[in-house]
N, CA, C and O atoms as a printed pandas DataFrame, in Angstrom:
     atom_number atom_name residue_name chain_id  residue_number  x_coord  y_coord  z_coord
0              1         N          LYS        A               1    0.821   -1.195    0.000
1              2        CA          LYS        A               1    0.000    0.000    0.000
2              3         C          LYS        A               1    0.863    1.256    0.000
3              4         O          LYS        A               1    0.605    2.189   -0.761
4              5         N          ASN        A               2    1.876    1.284    0.842
5              6        CA          ASN        A               2    2.814    2.400    0.884
6              7         C          ASN        A               2    4.209    1.891    0.555
7              8         O          ASN        A               2    4.509    0.714    0.752
8              9         N          ILE        A               3    5.048    2.764    0.061
9             10        CA          ILE        A               3    6.441    2.427   -0.203
10            11         C          ILE        A               3    7.294    3.310    0.687
11            12         O          ILE        A               3    7.034    4.504    0.835
12            13         N          THR        A               4    8.315    2.707    1.278
13            14        CA          THR        A               4    9.260    3.482    2.075
14            15         C          THR        A               4   10.546    3.610    1.284
15            16         O          THR        A               4   11.190    2.609    0.968
16            17         N          LEU        A               5   10.919    4.838    0.965
17            18        CA          LEU        A               5   12.169    5.094    0.259
18            19         C          LEU        A               5   13.268    5.337    1.281
19            20         O          LEU        A               5   13.103    6.127    2.211
20            21         N          LYS        A               6   14.372    4.662    1.101
21            22        CA          LYS        A               6   15.541    4.886    1.944
22            23         C          LYS        A               6   16.356    5.993    1.300
23            24         O          LYS        A               6   16.976    5.785    0.257
24            25         N          ILE        A               7   16.358    7.151    1.905
25            26        CA          ILE        A               7   17.085    8.281    1.349
26            27         C          ILE        A               7   18.020    8.847    2.403
27            28         O          ILE        A               7   17.836    8.633    3.601
28            29         N          TYR        A               8   19.008    9.562    1.942
29            30        CA          TYR        A               8   19.962   10.188    2.852
30            31         C          TYR        A               8   19.220   11.107    3.805
31            32         O          TYR        A               8   18.451   11.964    3.368
32            33         N          GLY        A               9   19.438   10.940    5.080
33            34        CA          GLY        A               9   18.787   11.790    6.072
34            35         C          GLY        A               9   17.498   11.196    6.622
35            36         O          GLY        A               9   16.843   11.837    7.444
36            37         N          GLY        A              10   17.109   10.003    6.204
37            38        CA          GLY        A              10   15.911    9.383    6.753
38            39         C          GLY        A              10   15.033    8.758    5.688
39            40         O          GLY        A              10   15.281    8.882    4.489
40            41         N          ASP        A              11   14.003    8.085    6.161
41            42        CA          ASP        A              11   13.075    7.406    5.262
42            43         C          ASP        A              11   11.960    8.357    4.835
43            44         O          ASP        A              11   11.607    9.283    5.565
44            45         N          LYS        A              12   11.415    8.118    3.651
45            46        CA          LYS        A              12   10.263    8.870    3.184
46            47         C          LYS        A              12    9.193    7.866    2.794
47            48         O          LYS        A              12    9.424    7.000    1.951
48            49         N          ILE        A              13    8.035    7.981    3.401
49            50        CA          ILE        A              13    6.925    7.091    3.077
50            51         C          ILE        A              13    6.101    7.738    1.974
51            52         O          ILE        A              13    5.699    8.897    2.081
52            53         N          ILE        A              14    5.853    6.972    0.909
53            54        CA          ILE        A              14    5.069    7.441   -0.217
54            55         C          ILE        A              14    3.770    6.646   -0.240
55            56         O          ILE        A              14    3.793    5.415   -0.236
56            57         N          SER        A              15    2.656    7.333   -0.263
57            58        CA          SER        A              15    1.351    6.674   -0.224
58            59         C          SER        A              15    0.992    6.074   -1.581
59            60         O          SER        A              15    1.601    6.386   -2.604
60            61         N          GLU        A              16   -0.005    5.212   -1.557
61            62        CA          GLU        A              16   -0.514    4.601   -2.784
62            63         C          GLU        A              16   -1.005    5.682   -3.751
63            64         O          GLU        A              16   -0.768    5.585   -4.955
64            65         N          ASN        A              17   -1.674    6.694   -3.244
65            66        CA          ASN        A              17   -2.167    7.781   -4.107
66            67         C          ASN        A              17   -1.026    8.554   -4.754
67            68         O          ASN        A              17   -1.135    8.969   -5.908
68            69         N          GLU        A              18    0.074    8.754   -4.019
69            70        CA          GLU        A              18    1.231    9.444   -4.589
70            71         C          GLU        A              18    1.872    8.609   -5.701
71            72         O          GLU        A              18    2.330    9.147   -6.708
72            73         N          ILE        A              19    1.897    7.297   -5.506
73            74        CA          ILE        A              19    2.454    6.397   -6.522
74            75         C          ILE        A              19    1.602    6.466   -7.785
75            76         O          ILE        A              19    2.131    6.584   -8.890
76            77         N          ILE        A              20    0.280    6.391   -7.621
77            78        CA          ILE        A              20   -0.639    6.472   -8.764
78            79         C          ILE        A              20   -0.472    7.808   -9.478
79            80         O          ILE        A              20   -0.423    7.856  -10.707
80            81         N          ASP        A              21   -0.386    8.892   -8.712
81            82        CA          ASP        A              21   -0.202   10.218   -9.296
82            83         C          ASP        A              21    1.100   10.292  -10.098
83            84         O          ASP        A              21    1.135   10.862  -11.189
84            85         N          CYS        A              22    2.155    9.717   -9.551
85            86        CA          CYS        A              22    3.450    9.710  -10.241
86            87         C          CYS        A              22    3.350    8.934  -11.555
87            88         O          CYS        A              22    3.856    9.388  -12.582
88            89         N          LEU        A              23    2.703    7.768  -11.529
89            90        CA          LEU        A              23    2.542    6.987  -12.754
90            91         C          LEU        A              23    1.684    7.734  -13.769
91            92         O          LEU        A              23    1.985    7.728  -14.962
92            93         N          ASP        A              24    0.620    8.375  -13.300
93            94        CA          ASP        A              24   -0.258    9.106  -14.208
94            95         C          ASP        A              24    0.452   10.271  -14.894
95            96         O          ASP        A              24    0.053   10.684  -15.982
96            97         N          ARG        A              25    1.498   10.803  -14.269
97            98        CA          ARG        A              25    2.260   11.902  -14.872
98            99         C          ARG        A              25    3.430   11.393  -15.712
99           100         O          ARG        A              25    4.110   12.182  -16.368
100          101         N          SER        A              26    3.665   10.095  -15.696
101          102        CA          SER        A              26    4.814    9.511  -16.400
102          103         C          SER        A              26    4.515    9.261  -17.866
103          104         O          SER        A              26    3.387    8.945  -18.246
104          105         N          LYS        A              27    5.539    9.408  -18.673
105          106        CA          LYS        A              27    5.444    9.073  -20.098
106          107         C          LYS        A              27    5.821    7.620  -20.321
107          108         O          LYS        A              27    5.181    6.916  -21.102
108          109         N          ILE        A              28    6.877    7.171  -19.623
109          110        CA          ILE        A              28    7.352    5.786  -19.740
110          111         C          ILE        A              28    7.786    5.300  -18.361
111          112         O          ILE        A              28    7.963    6.087  -17.431
112          113         N          SER        A              29    7.951    4.000  -18.256
113          114        CA          SER        A              29    8.461    3.383  -17.032
114          115         C          SER        A              29    9.629    2.482  -17.425
115          116         O          SER        A              29    9.601    1.849  -18.480
116          117         N          ILE        A              30   10.640    2.426  -16.587
117          118        CA          ILE        A              30   11.832    1.631  -16.883
118          119         C          ILE        A              30   12.075    0.656  -15.743
119          120         O          ILE        A              30   12.118    1.050  -14.577
120          121         N          CYS        A              31   12.232   -0.611  -16.082
121          122        CA          CYS        A              31   12.503   -1.648  -15.092
122          123         C          CYS        A              31   13.855   -2.277  -15.417
123          124         O          CYS        A              31   13.991   -3.000  -16.404
124          125         N          THR        A              32   14.847   -1.997  -14.583
125          126        CA          THR        A              32   16.194   -2.540  -14.823
126          127         C          THR        A              32   16.479   -3.768  -13.971
127          128         O          THR        A              32   17.557   -4.353  -14.072
128          129         N          SER        A              33   15.532   -4.163  -13.140
129          130        CA          SER        A              33   15.730   -5.302  -12.243
130          131         C          SER        A              33   15.942   -6.589  -13.026
131          132         O          SER        A              33   15.280   -6.831  -14.035
132          133         N          ASN        A              34   16.866   -7.406  -12.554
133          134        CA          ASN        A              34   17.000   -8.754  -13.117
134          135         C          ASN        A              34   16.851   -9.789  -12.015
135          136         O          ASN        A              34   17.121  -10.971  -12.229
136          137         N          ILE        A              35   16.424   -9.352  -10.839
137          138        CA          ILE        A              35   16.309  -10.248   -9.689
138          139         C          ILE        A              35   14.868  -10.688   -9.455
139          140         O          ILE        A              35   14.592  -11.870   -9.246
140          141         N          ASP        A              36   13.968   -9.732   -9.493
141          142        CA          ASP        A              36   12.569   -9.974   -9.172
142          143         C          ASP        A              36   11.928  -10.849  -10.245
143          144         O          ASP        A              36   12.124  -10.614  -11.437
144          145         N          ALA        A              37   11.169  -11.848   -9.830
145          146        CA          ALA        A              37   10.531  -12.760  -10.785
146          147         C          ALA        A              37    9.470  -12.052  -11.616
147          148         O          ALA        A              37    9.284  -12.378  -12.789
148          149         N          ASN        A              38    8.780  -11.097  -11.027
149          150        CA          ASN        A              38    7.745  -10.365  -11.740
150          151         C          ASN        A              38    7.585   -8.997  -11.090
151          152         O          ASN        A              38    6.684   -8.806  -10.272
152          153         N          PRO        A              39    8.441   -8.045  -11.440
153          154        CA          PRO        A              39    8.389   -6.732  -10.801
154          155         C          PRO        A              39    7.007   -6.086  -10.931
155          156         O          PRO        A              39    6.448   -5.997  -12.024
156          157         N          ARG        A              40    6.479   -5.645   -9.813
157          158        CA          ARG        A              40    5.147   -5.047   -9.772
158          159         C          ARG        A              40    5.064   -3.771  -10.602
159          160         O          ARG        A              40    3.994   -3.419  -11.099
160          161         N          VAL        A              41    6.185   -3.083  -10.752
161          162        CA          VAL        A              41    6.184   -1.825  -11.510
162          163         C          VAL        A              41    5.704   -2.037  -12.942
163          164         O          VAL        A              41    5.124   -1.125  -13.531
164          165         N          ILE        A              42    5.931   -3.204  -13.508
165          166        CA          ILE        A              42    5.493   -3.473  -14.881
166          167         C          ILE        A              42    3.970   -3.451  -14.948
167          168         O          ILE        A              42    3.395   -2.723  -15.757
168          169         N          SER        A              43    3.315   -4.243  -14.104
169          170        CA          SER        A              43    1.848   -4.303  -14.098
170          171         C          SER        A              43    1.228   -2.984  -13.681
171          172         O          SER        A              43    0.239   -2.545  -14.269
172          173         N          GLU        A              44    1.810   -2.343  -12.657
173          174        CA          GLU        A              44    1.263   -1.074  -12.184
174          175         C          GLU        A              44    1.354    0.000  -13.266
175          176         O          GLU        A              44    0.420    0.779  -13.456
176          177         N          SER        A              45    2.472    0.038  -13.964
177          178        CA          SER        A              45    2.641    1.024  -15.035
178          179         C          SER        A              45    1.623    0.796  -16.145
179          180         O          SER        A              45    0.965    1.732  -16.600
180          181         N          MET        A              46    1.504   -0.446  -16.570
181          182        CA          MET        A              46    0.585   -0.751  -17.662
182          183         C          MET        A              46   -0.864   -0.493  -17.263
183          184         O          MET        A              46   -1.668   -0.083  -18.100
184          185         N          ALA        A              47   -1.206   -0.725  -16.011
185          186        CA          ALA        A              47   -2.560   -0.458  -15.545
186          187         C          ALA        A              47   -2.890    1.030  -15.642
187          188         O          ALA        A              47   -4.057    1.401  -15.767
188          189         N          ARG        A              48   -1.862    1.884  -15.583
189          190        CA          ARG        A              48   -2.042    3.334  -15.700
190          191         C          ARG        A              48   -1.741    3.802  -17.122
191          192         O          ARG        A              48   -1.620    5.002  -17.369
192          193         N          ASN        A              49   -1.619    2.855  -18.060
193          194        CA          ASN        A              49   -1.370    3.104  -19.484
194          195         C          ASN        A              49   -0.003    3.732  -19.749
195          196         O          ASN        A              49    0.145    4.569  -20.639
196          197         N          VAL        A              50    0.991    3.319  -18.967
197          198        CA          VAL        A              50    2.367    3.785  -19.140
198          199         C          VAL        A              50    3.190    2.635  -19.722
199          200         O          VAL        A              50    3.327    1.598  -19.073
200          201         N          PRO        A              51    3.745    2.791  -20.933
201          202        CA          PRO        A              51    4.560    1.729  -21.518
202          203         C          PRO        A              51    5.857    1.517  -20.729
203          204         O          PRO        A              51    6.369    2.433  -20.084
204          205         N          VAL        A              52    6.371    0.286  -20.798
205          206        CA          VAL        A              52    7.513   -0.110  -19.979
206          207         C          VAL        A              52    8.672   -0.592  -20.848
207          208         O          VAL        A              52    8.486   -1.319  -21.824
208          209         N          ILE        A              53    9.870   -0.164  -20.463
209          210        CA          ILE        A              53   11.096   -0.729  -21.017
210          211         C          ILE        A              53   11.672   -1.596  -19.913
211          212         O          ILE        A              53   11.909   -1.120  -18.803
212          213         N          CYS        A              54   11.899   -2.878  -20.217
213          214        CA          CYS        A              54   12.483   -3.743  -19.187
214          215         C          CYS        A              54   13.706   -4.453  -19.748
215          216         O          CYS        A              54   13.857   -4.625  -20.958
216          217         N          ALA        A              55   14.564   -4.855  -18.836
217          218        CA          ALA        A              55   15.811   -5.519  -19.198
218          219         C          ALA        A              55   15.538   -6.941  -19.681
219          220         O          ALA        A              55   14.686   -7.637  -19.130
220          221         N          SER        A              56   16.258   -7.363  -20.702
221          222        CA          SER        A              56   16.064   -8.697  -21.278
222          223         C          SER        A              56   16.492   -9.814  -20.336
223          224         O          SER        A              56   16.098  -10.965  -20.523
224          225         N          ASP        A              57   17.296   -9.488  -19.323
225          226        CA          ASP        A              57   17.732  -10.536  -18.392
226          227         C          ASP        A              57   16.791  -10.682  -17.190
227          228         O          ASP        A              57   17.116  -11.377  -16.227
228          229         N          LEU        A              58   15.631  -10.031  -17.249
229          230        CA          LEU        A              58   14.612  -10.188  -16.218
230          231         C          LEU        A              58   14.100  -11.622  -16.258
231          232         O          LEU        A              58   13.788  -12.140  -17.330
232          233         N          THR        A              59   14.011  -12.263  -15.101
233          234        CA          THR        A              59   13.595  -13.662  -15.041
234          235         C          THR        A              59   12.173  -13.858  -15.535
235          236         O          THR        A              59   11.928  -14.697  -16.402
236          237         N          GLY        A              60   11.250  -13.105  -15.003
237          238        CA          GLY        A              60    9.840  -13.204  -15.387
238          239         C          GLY        A              60    9.310  -11.817  -15.650
239          240         O          GLY        A              60   10.063  -10.843  -15.637
240          241         N          GLY        A              61    8.032  -11.723  -15.885
241          242        CA          GLY        A              61    7.431  -10.416  -16.096
242          243         C          GLY        A              61    7.486   -9.944  -17.529
243          244         O          GLY        A              61    6.682   -9.104  -17.935
244          245         N          LYS        A              62    8.436  -10.476  -18.315
245          246        CA          LYS        A              62    8.573  -10.044  -19.709
246          247         C          LYS        A              62    7.378  -10.481  -20.557
247          248         O          LYS        A              62    7.159   -9.948  -21.645
248          249         N          PHE        A              63    6.606  -11.449  -20.060
249          250        CA          PHE        A              63    5.452  -11.939  -20.814
250          251         C          PHE        A              63    4.475  -10.805  -21.117
251          252         O          PHE        A              63    3.705  -10.884  -22.075
252          253         N          GLN        A              64    4.505   -9.757  -20.307
253          254        CA          GLN        A              64    3.588   -8.638  -20.497
254          255         C          GLN        A              64    4.066   -7.660  -21.560
255          256         O          GLN        A              64    3.299   -6.812  -22.016
256          257         N          ILE        A              65    5.323   -7.772  -21.952
257          258        CA          ILE        A              65    5.906   -6.818  -22.895
258          259         C          ILE        A              65    5.724   -7.325  -24.320
259          260         O          ILE        A              65    6.179   -8.411  -24.681
260          261         N          ASN        A              66    5.047   -6.510  -25.113
261          262        CA          ASN        A              66    4.909   -6.782  -26.540
262          263         C          ASN        A              66    4.989   -5.437  -27.266
263          264         O          ASN        A              66    5.197   -4.408  -26.624
264          265         N          LYS        A              67    4.831   -5.426  -28.566
265          266        CA          LYS        A              67    5.035   -4.190  -29.325
266          267         C          LYS        A              67    4.039   -3.090  -28.972
267          268         O          LYS        A              67    4.262   -1.934  -29.332
268          269         N          LYS        A              68    2.958   -3.410  -28.286
269          270        CA          LYS        A              68    1.973   -2.399  -27.880
270          271         C          LYS        A              68    2.106   -1.986  -26.413
271          272         O          LYS        A              68    1.527   -0.982  -26.000
272          273         N          THR        A              69    2.867   -2.757  -25.620
273          274        CA          THR        A              69    2.968   -2.457  -24.182
274          275         C          THR        A              69    4.333   -1.933  -23.771
275          276         O          THR        A              69    4.463   -1.313  -22.715
276          277         N          GLY        A              70    5.352   -2.170  -24.587
277          278        CA          GLY        A              70    6.682   -1.706  -24.212
278          279         C          GLY        A              70    7.783   -2.302  -25.061
279          280         O          GLY        A              70    7.561   -2.744  -26.188
280          281         N          ILE        A              71    8.981   -2.302  -24.487
281          282        CA          ILE        A              71   10.178   -2.765  -25.194
282          283         C          ILE        A              71   11.019   -3.600  -24.236
283          284         O          ILE        A              71   11.201   -3.229  -23.076
284          285         N          ILE        A              72   11.526   -4.719  -24.720
285          286        CA          ILE        A              72   12.518   -5.496  -23.976
286          287         C          ILE        A              72   13.879   -5.056  -24.496
287          288         O          ILE        A              72   14.164   -5.161  -25.688
288          289         N          SER        A              73   14.715   -4.560  -23.587
289          290        CA          SER        A              73   15.997   -3.967  -23.958
290          291         C          SER        A              73   17.169   -4.808  -23.460
291          292         O          SER        A              73   17.090   -5.442  -22.408
292          293         N          ASN        A              74   18.253   -4.806  -24.227
293          294        CA          ASN        A              74   19.483   -5.370  -23.696
294          295         C          ASN        A              74   19.830   -4.581  -22.429
295          296         O          ASN        A              74   19.588   -3.376  -22.367
296          297         N          PRO        A              75   20.393   -5.250  -21.425
297          298        CA          PRO        A              75   20.615   -4.591  -20.131
298          299         C          PRO        A              75   21.906   -3.767  -20.058
299          300         O          PRO        A              75   22.701   -3.937  -19.134
300          301         N          ASP        A              76   22.109   -2.883  -21.026
301          302        CA          ASP        A              76   23.278   -1.999  -20.982
302          303         C          ASP        A              76   22.813   -0.570  -21.238
303          304         O          ASP        A              76   21.750   -0.346  -21.816
304          305         N          ALA        A              77   23.613    0.382  -20.808
305          306        CA          ALA        A              77   23.237    1.800  -20.861
306          307         C          ALA        A              77   22.947    2.262  -22.290
307          308         O          ALA        A              77   22.000    3.018  -22.512
308          309         N          SER        A              78   23.733    1.826  -23.238
309          310        CA          SER        A              78   23.542    2.255  -24.623
310          311         C          SER        A              78   22.187    1.789  -25.168
311          312         O          SER        A              78   21.466    2.562  -25.799
312          313         N          SER        A              79   21.853    0.529  -24.922
313          314        CA          SER        A              79   20.572   -0.010  -25.398
314          315         C          SER        A              79   19.396    0.670  -24.713
315          316         O          SER        A              79   18.412    1.028  -25.361
316          317         N          PHE        A              80   19.502    0.849  -23.384
317          318        CA          PHE        A              80   18.427    1.525  -22.668
318          319         C          PHE        A              80   18.239    2.942  -23.204
319          320         O          PHE        A              80   17.107    3.373  -23.422
320          321         N          SER        A              81   19.331    3.670  -23.418
321          322        CA          SER        A              81   19.239    5.044  -23.933
322          323         C          SER        A              81   18.547    5.077  -25.288
323          324         O          SER        A              81   17.659    5.897  -25.522
324          325         N          LYS        A              82   18.958    4.183  -26.172
325          326        CA          LYS        A              82   18.371    4.113  -27.515
326          327         C          LYS        A              82   16.871    3.805  -27.422
327          328         O          LYS        A              82   16.067    4.419  -28.124
328          329         N          ASN        A              83   16.499    2.869  -26.568
329          330        CA          ASN        A              83   15.097    2.476  -26.445
330          331         C          ASN        A              83   14.252    3.540  -25.748
331          332         O          ASN        A              83   13.073    3.694  -26.066
332          333         N          ILE        A              84   14.831    4.264  -24.817
333          334        CA          ILE        A              84   14.111    5.365  -24.174
334          335         C          ILE        A              84   13.776    6.427  -25.214
335          336         O          ILE        A              84   12.637    6.888  -25.289
336          337         N          LEU        A              85   14.765    6.817  -26.017
337          338        CA          LEU        A              85   14.527    7.819  -27.059
338          339         C          LEU        A              85   13.493    7.339  -28.070
339          340         O          LEU        A              85   12.614    8.098  -28.477
340          341         N          TYR        A              86   13.603    6.070  -28.474
341          342        CA          TYR        A              86   12.636    5.515  -29.424
342          343         C          TYR        A              86   11.223    5.587  -28.839
343          344         O          TYR        A              86   10.289    6.028  -29.509
344          345         N          MET        A              87   11.074    5.151  -27.594
345          346        CA          MET        A              87    9.749    5.128  -26.992
346          347         C          MET        A              87    9.178    6.535  -26.845
347          348         O          MET        A              87    8.006    6.764  -27.144
348          349         N          LEU        A              88    9.994    7.472  -26.389
349          350        CA          LEU        A              88    9.513    8.843  -26.223
350          351         C          LEU        A              88    9.086    9.468  -27.553
351          352         O          LEU        A              88    8.157   10.275  -27.595
352          353         N          ASN        A              89    9.763    9.093  -28.628
353          354        CA          ASN        A              89    9.424    9.623  -29.946
354          355         C          ASN        A              89    8.281    8.877  -30.629
355          356         O          ASN        A              89    7.795    9.304  -31.677
356          357         N          ASN        A              90    7.851    7.760  -30.034
357          358        CA          ASN        A              90    6.808    6.934  -30.650
358          359         C          ASN        A              90    5.726    6.537  -29.652
359          360         O          ASN        A              90    5.176    5.439  -29.739
360          361         N          LEU        A              91    5.423    7.406  -28.722
361          362        CA          LEU        A              91    4.430    7.094  -27.687
362          363         C          LEU        A              91    3.072    6.702  -28.275
363          364         O          LEU        A              91    2.351    5.907  -27.672
364          365         N          ASN        A              92    2.719    7.239  -29.427
365          366        CA          ASN        A              92    1.427    6.922  -30.050
366          367         C          ASN        A              92    1.303    5.446  -30.407
367          368         O          ASN        A              92    0.191    4.936  -30.547
368          369         N          ASN        A              93    2.433    4.753  -30.555
369          370        CA          ASN        A              93    2.412    3.336  -30.936
370          371         C          ASN        A              93    2.129    2.404  -29.763
371          372         O          ASN        A              93    1.918    1.207  -29.959
372          373         N          PHE        A              94    2.122    2.941  -28.552
373          374        CA          PHE        A              94    1.957    2.109  -27.364
374          375         C          PHE        A              94    0.601    2.370  -26.715
375          376         O          PHE        A              94    0.141    3.510  -26.642
376          377         N          ASN        A              95   -0.025    1.301  -26.247
377          378        CA          ASN        A              95   -1.291    1.391  -25.541
378          379         C          ASN        A              95   -1.363    0.228  -24.553
379          380         O          ASN        A              95   -2.170   -0.687  -24.721
380          381         N          PRO        A              96   -0.511    0.268  -23.517
381          382        CA          PRO        A              96   -0.375   -0.887  -22.635
382          383         C          PRO        A              96   -1.661   -1.304  -21.922
383          384         O          PRO        A              96   -1.895   -2.496  -21.723
384          385         N          LYS        A              97   -2.484   -0.351  -21.541
385          386        CA          LYS        A              97   -3.693   -0.712  -20.791
386          387         C          LYS        A              97   -4.605   -1.600  -21.633
387          388         O          LYS        A              97   -5.265   -2.493  -21.102
388          389         N          LYS        A              98   -4.643   -1.360  -22.919
389          390        CA          LYS        A              98   -5.503   -2.141  -23.814
390          391         C          LYS        A              98   -4.930   -3.529  -24.117
391          392         O          LYS        A              98   -5.681   -4.488  -24.295
392          393         N          PHE        A              99   -3.612   -3.628  -24.172
393          394        CA          PHE        A              99   -2.993   -4.870  -24.637
394          395         C          PHE        A              99   -2.294   -5.681  -23.554
395          396         O          PHE        A              99   -1.698   -6.716  -23.853
396          397         N          VAL        A             100   -2.354   -5.237  -22.316
397          398        CA          VAL        A             100   -1.680   -5.962  -21.249
398          399         C          VAL        A             100   -2.315   -7.348  -21.074
399          400         O          VAL        A             100   -3.527   -7.518  -21.206
400          401         N          ASN        A             101   -1.476   -8.311  -20.778
401          402        CA          ASN        A             101   -1.958   -9.676  -20.555
402          403         C          ASN        A             101   -2.601   -9.795  -19.177
403          404         O          ASN        A             101   -2.470   -8.905  -18.337
404          405         N          THR        A             102   -3.278  -10.875  -18.967
405          406        CA          THR        A             102   -4.020  -11.072  -17.730
406          407         C          THR        A             102   -3.146  -11.645  -16.622
407          408         O          THR        A             102   -2.047  -12.140  -16.873
408          409         N          ILE        A             103   -3.651  -11.570  -15.391
409          410        CA          ILE        A             103   -2.966  -12.159  -14.239
410          411         C          ILE        A             103   -2.795  -13.662  -14.447
411          412         O          ILE        A             103   -1.790  -14.236  -14.029
412          413         N          LYS        A             104   -3.770  -14.297  -15.088
413          414        CA          LYS        A             104   -3.667  -15.729  -15.370
414          415         C          LYS        A             104   -2.437  -16.010  -16.231
415          416         O          LYS        A             104   -1.743  -17.003  -16.011
416          417         N          ASP        A             105   -2.161  -15.145  -17.208
417          418        CA          ASP        A             105   -0.967  -15.305  -18.044
418          419         C          ASP        A             105    0.297  -15.207  -17.197
419          420         O          ASP        A             105    1.259  -15.940  -17.423
420          421         N          ALA        A             106    0.295  -14.300  -16.221
421          422        CA          ALA        A             106    1.447  -14.129  -15.337
422          423         C          ALA        A             106    1.685  -15.406  -14.546
423          424         O          ALA        A             106    2.816  -15.882  -14.453
424          425         N          SER        A             107    0.625  -15.957  -13.981
425          426        CA          SER        A             107    0.749  -17.191  -13.191
426          427         C          SER        A             107    1.285  -18.328  -14.045
427          428         O          SER        A             107    2.153  -19.085  -13.610
428          429         N          ASN        A             108    0.766  -18.445  -15.259
429          430        CA          ASN        A             108    1.214  -19.525  -16.145
430          431         C          ASN        A             108    2.678  -19.372  -16.513
431          432         O          ASN        A             108    3.390  -20.372  -16.603
432          433         N          GLN        A             109    3.151  -18.147  -16.728
433          434        CA          GLN        A             109    4.550  -17.952  -17.070
434          435         C          GLN        A             109    5.457  -18.311  -15.898
435          436         O          GLN        A             109    6.494  -18.948  -16.083
436          437         N          ILE        A             110    5.069  -17.905  -14.702
437          438        CA          ILE        A             110    5.875  -18.201  -13.513
438          439         C          ILE        A             110    5.943  -19.701  -13.294
439          440         O          ILE        A             110    7.005  -20.234  -12.971
440          441         N          ILE        A             111    4.816  -20.391  -13.467
441          442        CA          ILE        A             111    4.803  -21.859  -13.319
442          443         C          ILE        A             111    5.712  -22.501  -14.348
443          444         O          ILE        A             111    6.450  -23.431  -14.021
444          445         N          LYS        A             112    5.675  -22.023  -15.590
445          446        CA          LYS        A             112    6.524  -22.569  -16.667
446          447         C          LYS        A             112    8.001  -22.391  -16.323
447          448         O          LYS        A             112    8.786  -23.322  -16.500
448          449         N          ILE        A             113    8.387  -21.229  -15.843
449          450        CA          ILE        A             113    9.777  -20.970  -15.489
450          451         C          ILE        A             113   10.225  -21.908  -14.371
451          452         O          ILE        A             113   11.336  -22.436  -14.406
452          453         N          MET        A             114    9.360  -22.111  -13.379
453          454        CA          MET        A             114    9.697  -22.986  -12.253
454          455         C          MET        A             114    9.852  -24.432  -12.716
455          456         O          MET        A             114   10.728  -25.144  -12.225
456          457         N          GLU        A             115    9.015  -24.876  -13.655
457          458        CA          GLU        A             115    9.093  -26.244  -14.173
458          459         C          GLU        A             115   10.372  -26.475  -14.964
459          460         O          GLU        A             115   10.902  -27.586  -14.981
460          461         N          GLU        A             116   10.876  -25.420  -15.626
461          462        CA          GLU        A             116   12.083  -25.552  -16.435
462          463         C          GLU        A             116   13.345  -25.665  -15.599
463          464         O          GLU        A             116   14.359  -26.178  -16.071
464          465         N          GLU        A             117   13.290  -25.186  -14.350
465          466        CA          GLU        A             117   14.491  -25.186  -13.499
466          467         C          GLU        A             117   14.724  -26.510  -12.833
467          468         O          GLU        A             117   15.692  -26.665  -12.089
């Protein structure tokens, strides 16, 4: 519900409404995590119609990324920079809220990954 940011000089608690407001003002969202199986920022961004650029080495969560919801990028600064510029210049091509996959798809992908290991 709330997020606590660890910042120099103390913690800052950000409410759910502040998070929604931040997403609603965003043009794009970037997920560089390669640890989290399904980073919540991907689904939350798409629910607010914000396209996502995520790293190709992300374990899960990439199932939601397609040509209408975002871009899967190589996990290096040059690739991310190129994809950020591309997305900002082509925002009309993205409509994540309309094309995002369902929670059932997320569950099936996570199960598939676990079975492969």
